[in-house]
Amino acid sequence: MTEEELIEEGFERIDILIEESGDKTDYHYYIFSFGNDFNLYSSENTDSPGNKWRVTFDEFSDNITDIEDIQVLIALFKKWKVI
């Protein structure tokens, strides 16, 4: 999935500055929050070559790489009124 698709789905960009991370460069990632207990996290821009982003979530170690899967997951949580 692309960065643009994450934005279109309502993911919030989180910027991390060099001063905060101690890394050699600033970076960013995206988060989609279902509330206090559950979040979707994207890969970092420095770990997303070719604008191919991945998403994972709490308690799930595999990466989701298809935007359609993310759309279904968000729709289910909206249906279940988790969001």
mmCIF file of N, CA and C in Angstrom:
data_model
loop_
_atom_site.group_PDB
_atom_site.id
_atom_site.type_symbol
_atom_site.label_atom_id
_atom_site.label_comp_id
_atom_site.label_asym_id
_atom_site.label_seq_id
_atom_site.Cartn_x
_atom_site.Cartn_y
_atom_site.Cartn_z
ATOM 1 N N MET A 1 0.843 -1.174 0.000
ATOM 2 C CA MET A 1 0.000 0.000 0.000
ATOM 3 C C MET A 1 0.886 1.233 0.000
ATOM 4 N N THR A 2 0.349 2.346 -0.411
ATOM 5 C CA THR A 2 1.121 3.580 -0.516
ATOM 6 C C THR A 2 0.852 4.503 0.675
ATOM 7 N N GLU A 3 1.717 5.479 0.818
ATOM 8 C CA GLU A 3 1.532 6.481 1.863
ATOM 9 C C GLU A 3 0.224 7.230 1.653
ATOM 10 N N GLU A 4 -0.090 7.533 0.416
ATOM 11 C CA GLU A 4 -1.327 8.245 0.099
ATOM 12 C C GLU A 4 -2.555 7.441 0.525
ATOM 13 N N GLU A 5 -2.501 6.121 0.340
ATOM 14 C CA GLU A 5 -3.628 5.272 0.749
ATOM 15 C C GLU A 5 -3.799 5.286 2.267
ATOM 16 N N LEU A 6 -2.703 5.291 2.997
ATOM 17 C CA LEU A 6 -2.800 5.382 4.460
ATOM 18 C C LEU A 6 -3.479 6.681 4.876
ATOM 19 N N ILE A 7 -3.080 7.775 4.246
ATOM 20 C CA ILE A 7 -3.668 9.085 4.556
ATOM 21 C C ILE A 7 -5.157 9.089 4.230
ATOM 22 N N GLU A 8 -5.519 8.544 3.059
ATOM 23 C CA GLU A 8 -6.926 8.497 2.648
ATOM 24 C C GLU A 8 -7.776 7.685 3.619
ATOM 25 N N GLU A 9 -7.198 6.682 4.249
ATOM 26 C CA GLU A 9 -7.937 5.849 5.201
ATOM 27 C C GLU A 9 -8.024 6.486 6.585
ATOM 28 N N GLY A 10 -7.384 7.627 6.775
ATOM 29 C CA GLY A 10 -7.508 8.337 8.044
ATOM 30 C C GLY A 10 -6.366 8.108 9.021
ATOM 31 N N PHE A 11 -5.253 7.547 8.552
ATOM 32 C CA PHE A 11 -4.087 7.385 9.416
ATOM 33 C C PHE A 11 -3.491 8.752 9.726
ATOM 34 N N GLU A 12 -3.003 8.924 10.940
ATOM 35 C CA GLU A 12 -2.387 10.170 11.388
ATOM 36 C C GLU A 12 -0.868 10.047 11.288
ATOM 37 N N ARG A 13 -0.231 11.041 10.715
ATOM 38 C CA ARG A 13 1.228 11.041 10.565
ATOM 39 C C ARG A 13 1.891 11.437 11.890
ATOM 40 N N ILE A 14 2.889 10.667 12.279
ATOM 41 C CA ILE A 14 3.679 10.941 13.476
ATOM 42 C C ILE A 14 5.114 11.217 13.029
ATOM 43 N N ASP A 15 5.586 12.435 13.260
ATOM 44 C CA ASP A 15 6.938 12.822 12.891
ATOM 45 C C ASP A 15 7.875 12.641 14.078
ATOM 46 N N ILE A 16 9.026 12.029 13.827
ATOM 47 C CA ILE A 16 10.039 11.833 14.852
ATOM 48 C C ILE A 16 11.295 12.575 14.400
ATOM 49 N N LEU A 17 11.694 13.550 15.178
ATOM 50 C CA LEU A 17 12.861 14.355 14.839
ATOM 51 C C LEU A 17 14.142 13.713 15.360
ATOM 52 N N ILE A 18 15.249 14.087 14.745
ATOM 53 C CA ILE A 18 16.561 13.574 15.147
ATOM 54 C C ILE A 18 16.773 13.757 16.644
ATOM 55 N N GLU A 19 16.364 14.917 17.144
ATOM 56 C CA GLU A 19 16.561 15.232 18.566
ATOM 57 C C GLU A 19 15.819 14.255 19.478
ATOM 58 N N GLU A 20 14.701 13.751 19.023
ATOM 59 C CA GLU A 20 13.916 12.805 19.821
ATOM 60 C C GLU A 20 14.459 11.386 19.737
ATOM 61 N N SER A 21 14.900 11.010 18.552
ATOM 62 C CA SER A 21 15.249 9.608 18.319
ATOM 63 C C SER A 21 16.729 9.297 18.475
ATOM 64 N N GLY A 22 17.579 10.303 18.256
ATOM 65 C CA GLY A 22 19.008 10.049 18.261
ATOM 66 C C GLY A 22 19.487 9.410 16.970
ATOM 67 N N ASP A 23 18.577 9.226 15.998
ATOM 68 C CA ASP A 23 18.954 8.662 14.699
ATOM 69 C C ASP A 23 19.676 9.714 13.865
ATOM 70 N N LYS A 24 20.130 9.327 12.690
ATOM 71 C CA LYS A 24 20.858 10.230 11.812
ATOM 72 C C LYS A 24 19.946 11.121 10.975
ATOM 73 N N THR A 25 18.659 10.789 10.939
ATOM 74 C CA THR A 25 17.719 11.555 10.126
ATOM 75 C C THR A 25 16.334 11.549 10.780
ATOM 76 N N ASP A 26 15.542 12.554 10.454
ATOM 77 C CA ASP A 26 14.138 12.562 10.872
ATOM 78 C C ASP A 26 13.415 11.437 10.147
ATOM 79 N N TYR A 27 12.327 10.972 10.726
ATOM 80 C CA TYR A 27 11.506 9.980 10.041
ATOM 81 C C TYR A 27 10.063 10.128 10.489
ATOM 82 N N HIS A 28 9.171 9.425 9.818
ATOM 83 C CA HIS A 28 7.762 9.454 10.217
ATOM 84 C C HIS A 28 7.119 8.092 9.968
ATOM 85 N N TYR A 29 6.007 7.902 10.644
ATOM 86 C CA TYR A 29 5.183 6.715 10.449
ATOM 87 C C TYR A 29 3.744 7.154 10.645
ATOM 88 N N TYR A 30 2.806 6.238 10.473
ATOM 89 C CA TYR A 30 1.384 6.557 10.602
ATOM 90 C C TYR A 30 0.739 5.658 11.638
ATOM 91 N N ILE A 31 -0.303 6.195 12.270
ATOM 92 C CA ILE A 31 -1.050 5.433 13.263
ATOM 93 C C ILE A 31 -2.543 5.645 13.022
ATOM 94 N N PHE A 32 -3.309 4.589 13.195
ATOM 95 C CA PHE A 32 -4.768 4.666 13.164
ATOM 96 C C PHE A 32 -5.233 4.113 14.494
ATOM 97 N N SER A 33 -5.874 4.952 15.277
ATOM 98 C CA SER A 33 -6.273 4.568 16.624
ATOM 99 C C SER A 33 -7.752 4.209 16.676
ATOM 100 N N PHE A 34 -8.036 3.047 17.256
ATOM 101 C CA PHE A 34 -9.419 2.614 17.477
ATOM 102 C C PHE A 34 -9.892 2.979 18.873
ATOM 103 N N GLY A 35 -9.120 3.743 19.579
ATOM 104 C CA GLY A 35 -9.398 4.070 20.967
ATOM 105 C C GLY A 35 -8.133 3.843 21.769
ATOM 106 N N ASN A 36 -8.277 3.819 23.071
ATOM 107 C CA ASN A 36 -7.107 3.689 23.931
ATOM 108 C C ASN A 36 -6.462 2.309 23.893
ATOM 109 N N ASP A 37 -7.186 1.311 23.452
ATOM 110 C CA ASP A 37 -6.697 -0.055 23.598
ATOM 111 C C ASP A 37 -6.164 -0.704 22.327
ATOM 112 N N PHE A 38 -6.352 -0.083 21.168
ATOM 113 C CA PHE A 38 -6.014 -0.779 19.936
ATOM 114 C C PHE A 38 -5.590 0.213 18.859
ATOM 115 N N ASN A 39 -4.446 -0.034 18.230
ATOM 116 C CA ASN A 39 -3.918 0.851 17.197
ATOM 117 C C ASN A 39 -3.347 0.053 16.033
ATOM 118 N N LEU A 40 -3.421 0.648 14.840
ATOM 119 C CA LEU A 40 -2.707 0.145 13.670
ATOM 120 C C LEU A 40 -1.484 1.039 13.480
ATOM 121 N N TYR A 41 -0.333 0.453 13.211
ATOM 122 C CA TYR A 41 0.913 1.198 13.030
ATOM 123 C C TYR A 41 1.504 0.891 11.663
ATOM 124 N N SER A 42 1.943 1.926 10.951
ATOM 125 C CA SER A 42 2.617 1.702 9.675
ATOM 126 C C SER A 42 4.105 1.498 9.916
ATOM 127 N N SER A 43 4.764 1.028 8.860
ATOM 128 C CA SER A 43 6.219 1.014 8.873
ATOM 129 C C SER A 43 6.697 2.465 8.833
ATOM 130 N N GLU A 44 7.962 2.678 9.109
ATOM 131 C CA GLU A 44 8.537 4.018 9.029
ATOM 132 C C GLU A 44 8.858 4.342 7.579
ATOM 133 N N ASN A 45 8.870 5.634 7.243
ATOM 134 C CA ASN A 45 9.175 6.015 5.863
ATOM 135 C C ASN A 45 10.569 5.540 5.446
ATOM 136 N N THR A 46 11.481 5.436 6.389
ATOM 137 C CA THR A 46 12.836 4.972 6.057
ATOM 138 C C THR A 46 12.878 3.463 5.829
ATOM 139 N N ASP A 47 11.792 2.778 6.176
ATOM 140 C CA ASP A 47 11.699 1.326 6.013
ATOM 141 C C ASP A 47 10.597 0.949 5.019
ATOM 142 N N SER A 48 10.285 1.886 4.116
ATOM 143 C CA SER A 48 9.207 1.679 3.137
ATOM 144 C C SER A 48 9.703 2.021 1.735
ATOM 145 N N PRO A 49 10.686 1.270 1.230
ATOM 146 C CA PRO A 49 11.251 1.595 -0.083
ATOM 147 C C PRO A 49 10.213 1.475 -1.199
ATOM 148 N N GLY A 50 10.318 2.378 -2.160
ATOM 149 C CA GLY A 50 9.394 2.340 -3.294
ATOM 150 C C GLY A 50 7.973 2.673 -2.912
ATOM 151 N N ASN A 51 7.790 3.386 -1.804
ATOM 152 C CA ASN A 51 6.458 3.765 -1.314
ATOM 153 C C ASN A 51 5.581 2.545 -1.064
ATOM 154 N N LYS A 52 6.192 1.465 -0.584
ATOM 155 C CA LYS A 52 5.465 0.248 -0.214
ATOM 156 C C LYS A 52 5.443 0.144 1.305
ATOM 157 N N TRP A 53 4.316 0.518 1.872
ATOM 158 C CA TRP A 53 4.159 0.577 3.323
ATOM 159 C C TRP A 53 3.517 -0.703 3.839
ATOM 160 N N ARG A 54 3.805 -1.003 5.094
ATOM 161 C CA ARG A 54 3.222 -2.150 5.782
ATOM 162 C C ARG A 54 2.535 -1.646 7.050
ATOM 163 N N VAL A 55 1.553 -2.403 7.495
ATOM 164 C CA VAL A 55 0.834 -2.054 8.724
ATOM 165 C C VAL A 55 0.789 -3.280 9.621
ATOM 166 N N THR A 56 0.932 -3.035 10.900
ATOM 167 C CA THR A 56 0.778 -4.085 11.901
ATOM 168 C C THR A 56 -0.093 -3.517 13.017
ATOM 169 N N PHE A 57 -0.524 -4.370 13.925
ATOM 170 C CA PHE A 57 -1.303 -3.851 15.048
ATOM 171 C C PHE A 57 -0.968 -4.598 16.317
ATOM 172 N N ASP A 58 -1.411 -4.015 17.417
ATOM 173 C CA ASP A 58 -1.142 -4.582 18.734
ATOM 174 C C ASP A 58 -1.491 -6.068 18.753
ATOM 175 N N GLU A 59 -0.615 -6.856 19.364
ATOM 176 C CA GLU A 59 -0.850 -8.291 19.557
ATOM 177 C C GLU A 59 -0.859 -9.101 18.266
ATOM 178 N N PHE A 60 -0.317 -8.538 17.177
ATOM 179 C CA PHE A 60 -0.289 -9.235 15.893
ATOM 180 C C PHE A 60 1.057 -8.971 15.255
ATOM 181 N N SER A 61 1.839 -10.004 15.057
ATOM 182 C CA SER A 61 3.214 -9.795 14.613
ATOM 183 C C SER A 61 3.371 -9.726 13.096
ATOM 184 N N ASP A 62 2.392 -10.194 12.331
ATOM 185 C CA ASP A 62 2.508 -10.163 10.876
ATOM 186 C C ASP A 62 2.198 -8.769 10.340
ATOM 187 N N ASN A 63 2.724 -8.497 9.148
ATOM 188 C CA ASN A 63 2.472 -7.221 8.486
ATOM 189 C C ASN A 63 1.330 -7.357 7.497
ATOM 190 N N ILE A 64 0.531 -6.306 7.382
ATOM 191 C CA ILE A 64 -0.530 -6.235 6.385
ATOM 192 C C ILE A 64 -0.005 -5.313 5.286
ATOM 193 N N THR A 65 -0.017 -5.770 4.057
ATOM 194 C CA THR A 65 0.541 -4.980 2.964
ATOM 195 C C THR A 65 -0.495 -4.559 1.925
ATOM 196 N N ASP A 66 -1.727 -4.990 2.079
ATOM 197 C CA ASP A 66 -2.781 -4.718 1.102
ATOM 198 C C ASP A 66 -3.774 -3.710 1.684
ATOM 199 N N ILE A 67 -3.967 -2.589 0.995
ATOM 200 C CA ILE A 67 -4.872 -1.549 1.491
ATOM 201 C C ILE A 67 -6.300 -2.066 1.621
ATOM 202 N N GLU A 68 -6.707 -2.999 0.771
ATOM 203 C CA GLU A 68 -8.060 -3.543 0.876
ATOM 204 C C GLU A 68 -8.256 -4.281 2.202
ATOM 205 N N ASP A 69 -7.231 -4.972 2.671
ATOM 206 C CA ASP A 69 -7.316 -5.640 3.971
ATOM 207 C C ASP A 69 -7.465 -4.624 5.103
ATOM 208 N N ILE A 70 -6.748 -3.517 5.000
ATOM 209 C CA ILE A 70 -6.863 -2.453 6.005
ATOM 210 C C ILE A 70 -8.267 -1.870 5.979
ATOM 211 N N GLN A 71 -8.812 -1.642 4.791
ATOM 212 C CA GLN A 71 -10.165 -1.092 4.671
ATOM 213 C C GLN A 71 -11.191 -2.021 5.312
ATOM 214 N N VAL A 72 -11.055 -3.319 5.087
ATOM 215 C CA VAL A 72 -11.975 -4.298 5.679
ATOM 216 C C VAL A 72 -11.841 -4.287 7.198
ATOM 217 N N LEU A 73 -10.619 -4.266 7.696
ATOM 218 C CA LEU A 73 -10.392 -4.249 9.145
ATOM 219 C C LEU A 73 -11.018 -3.018 9.798
ATOM 220 N N ILE A 74 -10.805 -1.855 9.206
ATOM 221 C CA ILE A 74 -11.387 -0.620 9.748
ATOM 222 C C ILE A 74 -12.905 -0.684 9.685
ATOM 223 N N ALA A 75 -13.455 -1.173 8.580
ATOM 224 C CA ALA A 75 -14.918 -1.289 8.449
ATOM 225 C C ALA A 75 -15.497 -2.211 9.513
ATOM 226 N N LEU A 76 -14.822 -3.312 9.789
ATOM 227 C CA LEU A 76 -15.305 -4.228 10.826
ATOM 228 C C LEU A 76 -15.314 -3.562 12.200
ATOM 229 N N PHE A 77 -14.257 -2.849 12.521
ATOM 230 C CA PHE A 77 -14.219 -2.187 13.819
ATOM 231 C C PHE A 77 -15.259 -1.075 13.921
ATOM 232 N N LYS A 78 -15.541 -0.405 12.815
ATOM 233 C CA LYS A 78 -16.620 0.592 12.823
ATOM 234 C C LYS A 78 -17.961 -0.096 13.027
ATOM 235 N N LYS A 79 -18.168 -1.221 12.355
ATOM 236 C CA LYS A 79 -19.419 -1.981 12.474
ATOM 237 C C LYS A 79 -19.613 -2.457 13.908
ATOM 238 N N TRP A 80 -18.530 -2.911 14.513
ATOM 239 C CA TRP A 80 -18.598 -3.400 15.884
ATOM 240 C C TRP A 80 -18.557 -2.280 16.909
ATOM 241 N N LYS A 81 -18.519 -1.044 16.402
ATOM 242 C CA LYS A 81 -18.524 0.170 17.232
ATOM 243 C C LYS A 81 -17.323 0.230 18.183
ATOM 244 N N VAL A 82 -16.186 -0.278 17.699
ATOM 245 C CA VAL A 82 -14.945 -0.185 18.456
ATOM 246 C C VAL A 82 -14.336 1.188 18.243
ATOM 247 N N ILE A 83 -14.593 1.774 17.069
ATOM 248 C CA ILE A 83 -14.051 3.112 16.755
ATOM 249 C C ILE A 83 -15.021 4.153 17.269
#
